[in-house]
Coordinates of C-alpha atoms and ligand atoms in Angstrom, one line a residue:
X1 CA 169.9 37.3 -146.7
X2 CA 170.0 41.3 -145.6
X3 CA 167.2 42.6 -148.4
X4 CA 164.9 45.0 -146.9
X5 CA 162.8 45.0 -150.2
X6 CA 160.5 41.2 -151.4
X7 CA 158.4 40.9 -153.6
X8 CA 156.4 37.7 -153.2
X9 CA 154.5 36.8 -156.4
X10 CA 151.8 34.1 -155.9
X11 CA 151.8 32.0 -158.7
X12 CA 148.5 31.3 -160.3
X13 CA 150.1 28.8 -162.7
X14 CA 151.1 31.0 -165.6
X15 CA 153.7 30.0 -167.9
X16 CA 155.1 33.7 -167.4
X17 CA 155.5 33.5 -163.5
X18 CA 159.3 32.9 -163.3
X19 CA 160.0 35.5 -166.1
X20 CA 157.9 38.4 -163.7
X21 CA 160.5 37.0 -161.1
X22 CA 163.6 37.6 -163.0
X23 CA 162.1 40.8 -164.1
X24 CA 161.9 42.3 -161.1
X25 CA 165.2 40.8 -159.5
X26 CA 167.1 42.6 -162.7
X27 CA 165.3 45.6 -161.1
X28 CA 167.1 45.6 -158.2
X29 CA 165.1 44.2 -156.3
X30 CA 164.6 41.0 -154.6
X31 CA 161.6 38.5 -155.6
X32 CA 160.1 35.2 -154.8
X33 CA 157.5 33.1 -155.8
X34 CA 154.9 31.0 -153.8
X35 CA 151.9 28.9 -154.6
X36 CA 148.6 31.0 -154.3
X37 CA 147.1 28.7 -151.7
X38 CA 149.8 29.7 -149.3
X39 CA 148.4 30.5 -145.5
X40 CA 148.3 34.3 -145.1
X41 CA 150.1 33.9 -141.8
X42 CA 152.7 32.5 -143.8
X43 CA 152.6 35.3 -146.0
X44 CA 152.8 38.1 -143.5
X45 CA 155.7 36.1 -142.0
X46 CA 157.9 36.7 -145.0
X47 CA 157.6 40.1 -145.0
X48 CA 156.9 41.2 -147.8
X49 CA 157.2 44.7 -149.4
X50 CA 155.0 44.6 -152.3
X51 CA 152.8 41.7 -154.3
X52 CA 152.6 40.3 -157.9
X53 CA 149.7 37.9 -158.5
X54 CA 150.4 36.3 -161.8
X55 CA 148.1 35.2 -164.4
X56 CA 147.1 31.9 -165.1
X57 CA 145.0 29.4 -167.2
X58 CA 141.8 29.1 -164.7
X59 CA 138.4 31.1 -165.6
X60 CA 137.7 32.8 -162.0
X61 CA 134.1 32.3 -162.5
X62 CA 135.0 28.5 -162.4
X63 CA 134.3 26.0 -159.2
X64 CA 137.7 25.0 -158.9
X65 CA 139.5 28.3 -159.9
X66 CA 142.2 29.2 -157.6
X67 CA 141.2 31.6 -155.2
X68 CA 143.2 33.5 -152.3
X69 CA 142.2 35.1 -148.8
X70 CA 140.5 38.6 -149.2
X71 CA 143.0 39.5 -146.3
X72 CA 145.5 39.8 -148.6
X73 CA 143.7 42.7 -149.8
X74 CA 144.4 44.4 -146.0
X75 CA 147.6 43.9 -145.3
X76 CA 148.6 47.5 -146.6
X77 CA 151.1 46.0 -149.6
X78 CA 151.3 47.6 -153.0
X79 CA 149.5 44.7 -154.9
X80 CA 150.1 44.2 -158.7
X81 CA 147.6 41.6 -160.5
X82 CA 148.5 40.4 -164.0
X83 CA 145.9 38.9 -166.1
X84 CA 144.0 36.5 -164.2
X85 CA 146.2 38.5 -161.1
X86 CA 144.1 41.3 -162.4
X87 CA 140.8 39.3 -162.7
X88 CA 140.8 37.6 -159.5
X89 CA 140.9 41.8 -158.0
X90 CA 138.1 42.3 -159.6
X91 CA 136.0 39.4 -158.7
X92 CA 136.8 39.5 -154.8
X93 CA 136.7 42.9 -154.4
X94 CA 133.1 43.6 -155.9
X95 CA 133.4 44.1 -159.9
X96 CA 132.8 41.6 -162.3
X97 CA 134.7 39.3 -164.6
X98 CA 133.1 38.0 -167.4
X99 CA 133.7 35.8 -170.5
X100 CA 135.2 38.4 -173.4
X101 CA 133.4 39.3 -176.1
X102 CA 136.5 38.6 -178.3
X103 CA 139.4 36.3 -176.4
X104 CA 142.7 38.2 -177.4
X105 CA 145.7 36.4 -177.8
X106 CA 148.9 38.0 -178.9
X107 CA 149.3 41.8 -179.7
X108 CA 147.0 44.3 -178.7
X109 CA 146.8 48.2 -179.1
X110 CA 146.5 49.7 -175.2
X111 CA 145.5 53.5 -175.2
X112 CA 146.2 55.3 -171.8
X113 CA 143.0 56.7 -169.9
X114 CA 144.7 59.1 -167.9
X115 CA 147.7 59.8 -166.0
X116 CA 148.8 57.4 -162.8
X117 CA 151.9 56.8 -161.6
X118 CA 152.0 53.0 -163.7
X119 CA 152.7 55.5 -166.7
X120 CA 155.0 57.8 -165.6
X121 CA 157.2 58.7 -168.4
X122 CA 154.9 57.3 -171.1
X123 CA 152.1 59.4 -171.8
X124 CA 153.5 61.4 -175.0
X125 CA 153.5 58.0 -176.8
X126 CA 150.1 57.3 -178.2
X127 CA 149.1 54.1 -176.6
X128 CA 151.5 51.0 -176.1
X129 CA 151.6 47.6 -177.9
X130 CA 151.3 45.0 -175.6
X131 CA 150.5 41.4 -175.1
X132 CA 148.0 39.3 -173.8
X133 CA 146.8 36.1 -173.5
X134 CA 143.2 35.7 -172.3
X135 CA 139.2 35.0 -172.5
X136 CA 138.0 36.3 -169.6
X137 CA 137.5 40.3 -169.2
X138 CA 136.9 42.6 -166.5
X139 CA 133.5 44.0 -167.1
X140 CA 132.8 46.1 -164.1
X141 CA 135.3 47.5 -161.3
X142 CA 134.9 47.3 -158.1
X143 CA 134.4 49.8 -156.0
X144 CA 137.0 52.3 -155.7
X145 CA 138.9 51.7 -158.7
X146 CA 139.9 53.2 -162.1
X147 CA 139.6 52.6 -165.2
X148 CA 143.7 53.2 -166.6
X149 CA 143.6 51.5 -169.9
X150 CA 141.5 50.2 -172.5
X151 CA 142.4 48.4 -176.4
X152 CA 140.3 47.7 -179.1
X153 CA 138.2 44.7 -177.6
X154 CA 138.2 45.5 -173.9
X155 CA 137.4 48.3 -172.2
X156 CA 138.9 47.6 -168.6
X157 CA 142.9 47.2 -169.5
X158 CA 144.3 48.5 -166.8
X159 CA 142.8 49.5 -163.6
X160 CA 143.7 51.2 -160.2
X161 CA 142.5 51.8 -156.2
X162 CA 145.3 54.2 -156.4
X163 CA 145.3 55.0 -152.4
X164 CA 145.1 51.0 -151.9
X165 CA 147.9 50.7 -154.5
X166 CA 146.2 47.7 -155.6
X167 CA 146.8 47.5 -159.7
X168 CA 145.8 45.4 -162.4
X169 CA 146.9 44.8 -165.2
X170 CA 145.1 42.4 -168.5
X171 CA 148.2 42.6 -170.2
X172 CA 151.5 40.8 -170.1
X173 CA 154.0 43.6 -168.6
X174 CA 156.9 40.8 -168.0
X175 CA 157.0 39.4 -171.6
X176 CA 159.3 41.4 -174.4
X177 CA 156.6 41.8 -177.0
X178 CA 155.4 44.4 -174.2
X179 CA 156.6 47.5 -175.2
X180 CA 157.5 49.4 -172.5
X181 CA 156.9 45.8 -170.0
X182 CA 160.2 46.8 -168.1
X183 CA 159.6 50.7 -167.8
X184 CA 155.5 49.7 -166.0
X185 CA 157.3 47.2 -164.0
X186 CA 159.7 49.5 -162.7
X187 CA 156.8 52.1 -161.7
X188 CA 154.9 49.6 -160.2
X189 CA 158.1 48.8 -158.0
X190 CA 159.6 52.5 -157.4
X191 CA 156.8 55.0 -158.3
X192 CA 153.6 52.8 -156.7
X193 CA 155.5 51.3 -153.9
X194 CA 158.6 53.4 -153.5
X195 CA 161.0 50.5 -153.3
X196 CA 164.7 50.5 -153.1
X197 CA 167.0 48.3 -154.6
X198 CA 169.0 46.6 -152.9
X199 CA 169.5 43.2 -154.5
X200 CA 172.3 42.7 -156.6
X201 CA 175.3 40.0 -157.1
X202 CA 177.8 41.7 -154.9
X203 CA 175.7 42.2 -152.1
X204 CA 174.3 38.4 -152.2
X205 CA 178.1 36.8 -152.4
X206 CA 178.7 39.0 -149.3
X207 CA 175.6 38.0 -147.8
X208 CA 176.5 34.2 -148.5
X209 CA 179.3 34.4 -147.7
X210 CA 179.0 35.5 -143.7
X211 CA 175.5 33.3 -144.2
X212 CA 177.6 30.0 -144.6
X213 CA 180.9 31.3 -142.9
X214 CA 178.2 31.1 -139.5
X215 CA 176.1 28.0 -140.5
X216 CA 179.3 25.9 -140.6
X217 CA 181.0 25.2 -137.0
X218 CA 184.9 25.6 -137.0
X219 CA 185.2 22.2 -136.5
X220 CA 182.9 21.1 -139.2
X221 CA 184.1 20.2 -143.1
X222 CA 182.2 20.0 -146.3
X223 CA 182.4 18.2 -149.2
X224 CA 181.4 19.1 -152.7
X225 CA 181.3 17.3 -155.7
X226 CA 182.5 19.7 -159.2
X227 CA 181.7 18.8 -162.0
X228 CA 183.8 21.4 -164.2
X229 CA 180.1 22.6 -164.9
X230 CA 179.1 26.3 -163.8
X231 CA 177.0 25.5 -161.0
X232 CA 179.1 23.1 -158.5
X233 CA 182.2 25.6 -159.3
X234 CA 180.4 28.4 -158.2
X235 CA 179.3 27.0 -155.0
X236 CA 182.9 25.2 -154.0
X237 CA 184.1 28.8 -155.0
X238 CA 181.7 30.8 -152.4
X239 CA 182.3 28.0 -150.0
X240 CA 186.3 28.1 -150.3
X241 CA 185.6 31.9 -149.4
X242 CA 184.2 31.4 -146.4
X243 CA 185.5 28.0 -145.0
X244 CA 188.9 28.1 -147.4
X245 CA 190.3 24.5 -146.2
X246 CA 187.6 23.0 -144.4
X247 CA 186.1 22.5 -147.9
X248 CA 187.0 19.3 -149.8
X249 CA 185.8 19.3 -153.2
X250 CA 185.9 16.1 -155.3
X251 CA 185.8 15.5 -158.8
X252 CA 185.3 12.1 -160.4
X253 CA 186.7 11.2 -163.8
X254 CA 183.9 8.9 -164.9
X255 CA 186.0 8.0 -168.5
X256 CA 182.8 9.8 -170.1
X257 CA 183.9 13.3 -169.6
X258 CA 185.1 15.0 -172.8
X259 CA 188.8 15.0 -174.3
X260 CA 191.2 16.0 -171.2
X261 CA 188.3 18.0 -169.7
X262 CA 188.6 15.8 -166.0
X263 CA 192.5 17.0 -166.1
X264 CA 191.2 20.7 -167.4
X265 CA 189.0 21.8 -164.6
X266 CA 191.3 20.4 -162.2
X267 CA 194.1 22.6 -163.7
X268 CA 192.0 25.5 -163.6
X269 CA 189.9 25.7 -160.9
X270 CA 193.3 24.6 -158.6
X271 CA 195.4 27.6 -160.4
X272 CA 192.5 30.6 -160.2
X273 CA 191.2 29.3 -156.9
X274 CA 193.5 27.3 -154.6
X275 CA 190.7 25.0 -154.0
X276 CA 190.9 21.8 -151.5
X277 CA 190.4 19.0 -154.4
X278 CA 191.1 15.8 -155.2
X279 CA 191.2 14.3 -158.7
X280 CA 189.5 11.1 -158.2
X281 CA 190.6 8.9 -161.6
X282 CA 188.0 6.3 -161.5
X283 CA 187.4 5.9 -165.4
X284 CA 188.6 2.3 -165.2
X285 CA 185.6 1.5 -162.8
X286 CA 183.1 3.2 -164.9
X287 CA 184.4 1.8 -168.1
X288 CA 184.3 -1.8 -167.4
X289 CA 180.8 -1.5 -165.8
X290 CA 179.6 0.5 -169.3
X291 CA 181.4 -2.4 -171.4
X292 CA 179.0 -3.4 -174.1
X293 CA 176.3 -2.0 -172.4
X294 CA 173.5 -0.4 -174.9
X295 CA 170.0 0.6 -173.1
X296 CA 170.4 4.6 -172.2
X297 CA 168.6 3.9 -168.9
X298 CA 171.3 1.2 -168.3
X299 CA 173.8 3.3 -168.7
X300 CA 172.5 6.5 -167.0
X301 CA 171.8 4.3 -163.7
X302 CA 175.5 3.1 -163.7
X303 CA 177.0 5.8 -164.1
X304 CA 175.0 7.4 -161.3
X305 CA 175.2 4.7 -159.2
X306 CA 179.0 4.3 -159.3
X307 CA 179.4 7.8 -158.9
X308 CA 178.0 7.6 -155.4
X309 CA 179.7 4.6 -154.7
X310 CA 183.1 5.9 -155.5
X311 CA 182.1 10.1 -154.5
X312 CA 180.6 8.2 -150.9
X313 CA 184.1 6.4 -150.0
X314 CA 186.4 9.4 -150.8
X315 CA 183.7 11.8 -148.4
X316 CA 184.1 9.2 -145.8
X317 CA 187.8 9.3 -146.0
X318 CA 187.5 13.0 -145.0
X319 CA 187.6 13.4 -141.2
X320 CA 184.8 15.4 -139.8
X321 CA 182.0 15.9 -142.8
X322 CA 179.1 16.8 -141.3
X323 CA 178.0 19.2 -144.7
X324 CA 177.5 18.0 -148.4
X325 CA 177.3 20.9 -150.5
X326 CA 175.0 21.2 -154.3
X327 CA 174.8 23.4 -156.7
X328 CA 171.0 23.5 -156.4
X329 CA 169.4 26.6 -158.4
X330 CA 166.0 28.3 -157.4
X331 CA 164.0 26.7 -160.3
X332 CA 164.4 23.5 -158.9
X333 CA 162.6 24.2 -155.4
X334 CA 159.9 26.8 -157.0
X335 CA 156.8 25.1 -155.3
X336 CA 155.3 23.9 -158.7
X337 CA 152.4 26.2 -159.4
X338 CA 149.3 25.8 -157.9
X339 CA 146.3 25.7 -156.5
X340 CA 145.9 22.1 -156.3
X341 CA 148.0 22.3 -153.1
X342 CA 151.8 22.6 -153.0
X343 CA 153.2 20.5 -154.3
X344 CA 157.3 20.6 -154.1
X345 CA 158.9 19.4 -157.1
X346 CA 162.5 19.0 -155.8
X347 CA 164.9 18.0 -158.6
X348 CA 166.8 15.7 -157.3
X349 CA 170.7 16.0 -158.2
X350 CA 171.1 13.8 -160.7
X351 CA 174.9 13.1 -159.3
X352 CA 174.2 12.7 -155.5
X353 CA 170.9 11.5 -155.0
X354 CA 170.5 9.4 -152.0
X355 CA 173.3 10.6 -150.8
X356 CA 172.7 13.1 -148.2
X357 CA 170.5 10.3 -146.1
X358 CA 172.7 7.9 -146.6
X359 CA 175.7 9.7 -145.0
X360 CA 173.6 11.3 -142.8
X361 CA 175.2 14.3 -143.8
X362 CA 173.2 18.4 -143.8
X363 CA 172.9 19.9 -146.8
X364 CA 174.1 23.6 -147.9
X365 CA 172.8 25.0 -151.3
X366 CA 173.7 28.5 -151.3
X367 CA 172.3 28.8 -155.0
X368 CA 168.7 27.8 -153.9
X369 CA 168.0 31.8 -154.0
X370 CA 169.3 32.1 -158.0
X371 CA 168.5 31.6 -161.6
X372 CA 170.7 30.5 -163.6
X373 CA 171.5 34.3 -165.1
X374 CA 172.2 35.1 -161.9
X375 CA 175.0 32.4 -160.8
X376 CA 176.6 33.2 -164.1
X377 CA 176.6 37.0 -162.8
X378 CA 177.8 35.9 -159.7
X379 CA 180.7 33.4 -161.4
X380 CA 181.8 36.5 -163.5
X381 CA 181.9 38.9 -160.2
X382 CA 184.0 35.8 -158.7
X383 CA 186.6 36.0 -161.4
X384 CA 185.7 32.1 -162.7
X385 CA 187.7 32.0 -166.1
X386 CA 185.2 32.4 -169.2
X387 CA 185.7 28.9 -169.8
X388 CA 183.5 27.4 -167.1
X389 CA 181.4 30.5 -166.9
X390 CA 180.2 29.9 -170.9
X391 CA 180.4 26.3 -170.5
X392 CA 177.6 24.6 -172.3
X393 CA 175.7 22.4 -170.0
X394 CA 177.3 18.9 -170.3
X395 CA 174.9 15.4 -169.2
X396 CA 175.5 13.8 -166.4
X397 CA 175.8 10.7 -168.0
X398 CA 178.3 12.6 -170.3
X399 CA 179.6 10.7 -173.6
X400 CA 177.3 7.6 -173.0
X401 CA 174.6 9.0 -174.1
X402 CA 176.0 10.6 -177.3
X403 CA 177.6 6.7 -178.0
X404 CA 174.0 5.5 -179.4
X405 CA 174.2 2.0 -178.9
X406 CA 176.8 0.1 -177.0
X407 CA 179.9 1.7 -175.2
X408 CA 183.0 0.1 -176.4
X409 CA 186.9 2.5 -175.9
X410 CA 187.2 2.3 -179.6
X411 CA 183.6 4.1 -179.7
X412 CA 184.5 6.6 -177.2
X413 CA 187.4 7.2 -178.4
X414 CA 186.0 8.1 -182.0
X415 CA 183.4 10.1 -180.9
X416 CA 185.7 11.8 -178.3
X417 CA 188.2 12.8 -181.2
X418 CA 184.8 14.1 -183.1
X419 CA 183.3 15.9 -180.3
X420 CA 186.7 17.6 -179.6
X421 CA 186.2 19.4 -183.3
X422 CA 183.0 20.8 -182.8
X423 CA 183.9 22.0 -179.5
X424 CA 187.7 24.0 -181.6
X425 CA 185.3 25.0 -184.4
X426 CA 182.8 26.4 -182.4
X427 CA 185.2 28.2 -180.2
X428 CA 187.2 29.4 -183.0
X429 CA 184.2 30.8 -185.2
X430 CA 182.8 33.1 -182.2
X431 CA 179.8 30.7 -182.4
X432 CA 180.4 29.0 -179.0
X433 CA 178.3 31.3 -176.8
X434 CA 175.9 32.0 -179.5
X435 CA 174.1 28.4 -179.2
X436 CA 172.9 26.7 -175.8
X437 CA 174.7 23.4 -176.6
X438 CA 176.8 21.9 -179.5
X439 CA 178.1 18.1 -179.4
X440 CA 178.8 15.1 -181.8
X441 CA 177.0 11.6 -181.3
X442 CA 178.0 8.6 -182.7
X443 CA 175.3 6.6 -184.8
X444 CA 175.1 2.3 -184.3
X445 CA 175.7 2.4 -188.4
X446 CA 177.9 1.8 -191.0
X447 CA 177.7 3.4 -194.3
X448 CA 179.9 3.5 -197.4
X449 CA 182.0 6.3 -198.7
X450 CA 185.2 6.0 -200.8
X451 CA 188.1 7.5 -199.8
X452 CA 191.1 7.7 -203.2
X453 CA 190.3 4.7 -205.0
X454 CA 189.0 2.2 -201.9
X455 CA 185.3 1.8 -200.7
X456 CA 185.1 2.0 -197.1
X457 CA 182.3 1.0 -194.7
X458 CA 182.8 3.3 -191.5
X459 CA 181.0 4.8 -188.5
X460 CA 178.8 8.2 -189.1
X461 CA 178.7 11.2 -186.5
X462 CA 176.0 13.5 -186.3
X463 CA 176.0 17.0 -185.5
X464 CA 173.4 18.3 -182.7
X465 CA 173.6 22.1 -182.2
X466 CA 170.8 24.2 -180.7
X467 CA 169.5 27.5 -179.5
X468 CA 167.8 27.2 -176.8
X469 CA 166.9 29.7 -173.5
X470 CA 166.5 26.9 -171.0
X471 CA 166.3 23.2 -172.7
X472 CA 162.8 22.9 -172.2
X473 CA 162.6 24.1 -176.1
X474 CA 165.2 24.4 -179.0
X475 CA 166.1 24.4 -182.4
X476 CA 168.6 23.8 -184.1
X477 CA 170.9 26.3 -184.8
X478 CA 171.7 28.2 -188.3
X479 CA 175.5 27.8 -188.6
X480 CA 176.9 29.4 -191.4
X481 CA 177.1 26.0 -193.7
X482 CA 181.1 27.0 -194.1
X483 CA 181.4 26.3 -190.4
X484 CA 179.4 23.0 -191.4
X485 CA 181.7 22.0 -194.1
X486 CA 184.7 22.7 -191.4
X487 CA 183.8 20.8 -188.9
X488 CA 182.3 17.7 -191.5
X489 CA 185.9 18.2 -193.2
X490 CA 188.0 17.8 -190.3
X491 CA 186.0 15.0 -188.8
X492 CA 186.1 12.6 -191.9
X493 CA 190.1 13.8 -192.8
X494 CA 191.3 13.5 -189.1
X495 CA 188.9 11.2 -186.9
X496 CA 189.8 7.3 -188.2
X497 CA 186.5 5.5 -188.7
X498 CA 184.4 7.8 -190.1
X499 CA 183.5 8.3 -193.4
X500 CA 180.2 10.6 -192.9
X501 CA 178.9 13.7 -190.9
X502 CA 175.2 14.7 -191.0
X503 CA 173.7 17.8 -189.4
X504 CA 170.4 16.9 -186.9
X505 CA 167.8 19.6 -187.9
X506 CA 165.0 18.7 -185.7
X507 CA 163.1 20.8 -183.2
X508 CA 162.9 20.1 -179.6
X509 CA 159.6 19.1 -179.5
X510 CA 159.0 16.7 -180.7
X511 CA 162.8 15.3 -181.1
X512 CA 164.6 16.1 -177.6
X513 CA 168.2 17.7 -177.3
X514 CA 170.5 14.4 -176.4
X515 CA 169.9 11.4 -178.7
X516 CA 169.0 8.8 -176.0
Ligands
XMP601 P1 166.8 16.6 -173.5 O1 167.6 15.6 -174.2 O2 165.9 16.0 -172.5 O3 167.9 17.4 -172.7 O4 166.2 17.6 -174.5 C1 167.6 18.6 -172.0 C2 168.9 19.1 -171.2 O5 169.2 18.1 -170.2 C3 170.5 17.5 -170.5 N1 170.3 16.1 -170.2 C4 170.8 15.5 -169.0 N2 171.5 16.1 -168.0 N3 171.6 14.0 -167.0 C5 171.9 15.3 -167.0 O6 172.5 15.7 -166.0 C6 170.9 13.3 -168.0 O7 170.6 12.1 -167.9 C7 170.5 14.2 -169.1 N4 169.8 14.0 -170.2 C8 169.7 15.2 -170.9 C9 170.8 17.8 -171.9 O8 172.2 17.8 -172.2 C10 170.1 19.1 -172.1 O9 170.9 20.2 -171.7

């Protein structure tokens, strides 16, 4: 990538770290994170243009607190320390950092002590609301700095070596119960360290695009596997550009995607994009495998299984792969936080595991550098169609997992019918990209309703739709109860087996989003 301008935040284990990270990229301006024990050789090497330290849980008084080298201190960057960033300044550079006198979590009232450039265009406001999240204090600075900012309960807020540029700040600037978070971020980036922004969507699909256009010999082709999913479109869509033919995508019909969605994204993605792609109808396979069978685990490592089976035999057919391409995003190869060593957690992808080895075939992931608001930024600057841009984020293991129980056709079938509702009433109501996911499931019971003068004994459907920012939390969304009673309506009146339709109103924890 051609970005003059890095941040490098070293990630002290905060649960903010990745948010400072998108922060600053929607700045403009390009930003990764690293674990704090990182060698500073290996630091210099990446060049960077300014630091963030981020906070984190430890106490820096503590034995095995996470520490970094003082060198850092010398390279001549712009450094930013946020909470225990801010603490861990203090302590190596000669102040002191003790237990507070009263912890402060949440919001806190931050007067200013005086003009500096972290301010600049807030000083006619009276002080700042802010938020932070600590029990350890800076009691006295180190040599050089400045006091900038103090609340109620601490008297060393914000501080300054303003002709080091080093800054620290107690507070949470990244977080949106900062007032004014985005403004001191941006003066920390363009006022202290007088960067210029140069990252944006258009210039990394050009940079990709060359990137992967020289990585891949003429004579080599890839193979992707799309899943009608945002991800894997957006990379076969980037690769097409700079390969066009030599790129063979492949999309297996596992018989548990949703109603006519296989045919759909085959449709779609061939009309907008011309891509190289084979429809590879293998529901028969997967279906007769998935007969009867109940345990989700059961299910979940057939249907993964037989995907590579059937994805490996249609790449082999493919003279000349040498590349298998994934829609891997930069959460997934963050170094996990942390001072107890790097540790990489590498997701692996839940469709192709395995298979790269196996093939002995390279890898390219040219979504390794994004979050996930990012490749939808770049799918939009693309021209991807809405559909696949708003797409809600569909399980591998697709309708298996909603069939609680075991998979039969007849069950599919009546849950597919269901499912095919809530996905019309959702688009129809404008509610559709206003929740993170909406689905039916089909229970393993029977319950009795009456239906004109007959009792019946039929299947019930529940309804799971959430809000969510990145499925590590949700709750369930507050549809307007009409669009409740639509949906519940045209299930009973037009799917044949059901009699019932109950709404799932738990929390994610302790329930989880899918039902197995
Ligand atoms: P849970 O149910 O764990 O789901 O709250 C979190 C997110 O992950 C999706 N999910 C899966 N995705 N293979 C996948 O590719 C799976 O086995 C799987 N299980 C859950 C789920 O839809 C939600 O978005």
């Amino acid at each position: 990538m051609q970005v003059q301008n890095k941040v490098v935040i070293l990630d002290f284990g905060s649960q903010y770290t990745q948010l400072i990270a998108r922060r600053i990229r929607e700045s403009g301006i390009y930003s990764e994170i690293h674990p704090c024990s990182i060698d500073l050789q290996d630091l210099k090497a990446m060049q960077p243009t300014a630091l963030v330290l981020s906070g984190g849980p430890s106490s820096v008084g503590s034995q095995e607190s996470p520490g970094i080298d003082k060198g850092v201190f010398e390279l001549g960057l712009p450094v930013l320390g946020i909470c225990y960033g801010m603490q861990l300044i203090a302590h190596l550079l000669g102040g002191t950092v003790e237990p507070a006198r009263n912890r402060e979590y949440g919001r806190a009232g931050l007067e200013f002590a005086g003009p500096c450039p972290l301010w600049e265009g807030l000083l006619d406001r009276e002080g700042l609301t802010v938020w932070m999240s600590h029990g350890d204090t800076v009691l006295t600075l180190p040599p050089g700095f400045e006091v900038l900012g103090r609340t109620t309960s601490v008297d060393i807020a914000a501080m300054a070596d303003a002709d080091k540029k080093i800054y620290g700040l107690q507070f949470h600037p990244e977080v949106a119960h900062t007032e004014e978070g985005k403004r001191i971020l941006h003066n920390f980036l363009f006022k202290v360290a007088a960067l210029v922004p140069d990252w944006s969507m258009t210039s990394f699909i050009q940079d990709c695009i060359r990137d992967m256009g020289e990585k891949i010999a003429l004579d080599e082709q890839v193979v992707c596997g799309l899943s009608g999913g945002i991800d894997s479109t957006v990379v076969a869509v980037l690769l097409h550009k700079a390969i066009g033919k030599r790129l063979h995508c492949i999309l297996v019909d596992n018989g548990v995607l949703r109603y006519n969605e296989g045919r759909e994204v085959v449709e779609s993605l061939t009309k907008y994009f011309n891509l190289n792609l084979k429809y590879v109808q293998a529901q028969d396979l997967f279906l007769s495998r998935l007969h009867g069978v109940k345990d989700p685990e059961e299910k979940r490592k057939i249907i993964g299984r037989t995907f590579i089976e059937v994805f490996e035999k249609e790449a082999r057919a493919i003279p000349g792969v040498k590349w298998l391409a994934q829609g891997t995003l930069y959460p997934d190869v963050i170094e996990s936080v942390s001072f107890k060593g790097p540790s990489a957690v590498i997701k692996s992808h839940h469709n192709v595991g395995g298979l790269p080895e196996k093939m002995n075939l390279k890898l390219v992931e040219p979504l390794r550098e994004l979050f996930k608001d990012e490749v939808r930024k770049v799918a939009v600057e693309l021209g991807i169609p809405d559909s696949i841009v708003w797409r809600h984020p569909f399980p591998g293991p697709g309708l298996a997992i909603r069939v609680i129980g075991a998979i039969t056709p007849d069950r599919l079938e009546i849950l597919r019918k269901a499912d095919r509702i809530v996905q019309n009433e959702l688009f129809a109501s404008d509610w559709y990209t206003r929740v993170w996911q909406g689905f039916a499931v089909l229970l393993p019971l029977k319950t009795v309703g009456v239906m004109g003068d007959e009792r019946t004994y039929e299947h019930v459907v529940a309804l799971r739709i959430v809000d969510s920012v990145d499925a590590m939390t949700a709750d369930w969304s507050r549809l307007p109860p009409e669009i409740l009673a639509r949906v519940s309506n045209r299930i009973i009146n037009e799917v044949q087996g059901v009699n019932r339709v109950v709404y799932d109103i738990s929390s994610k924890p302790p329930s989880t989003i899918e039902w197995e």
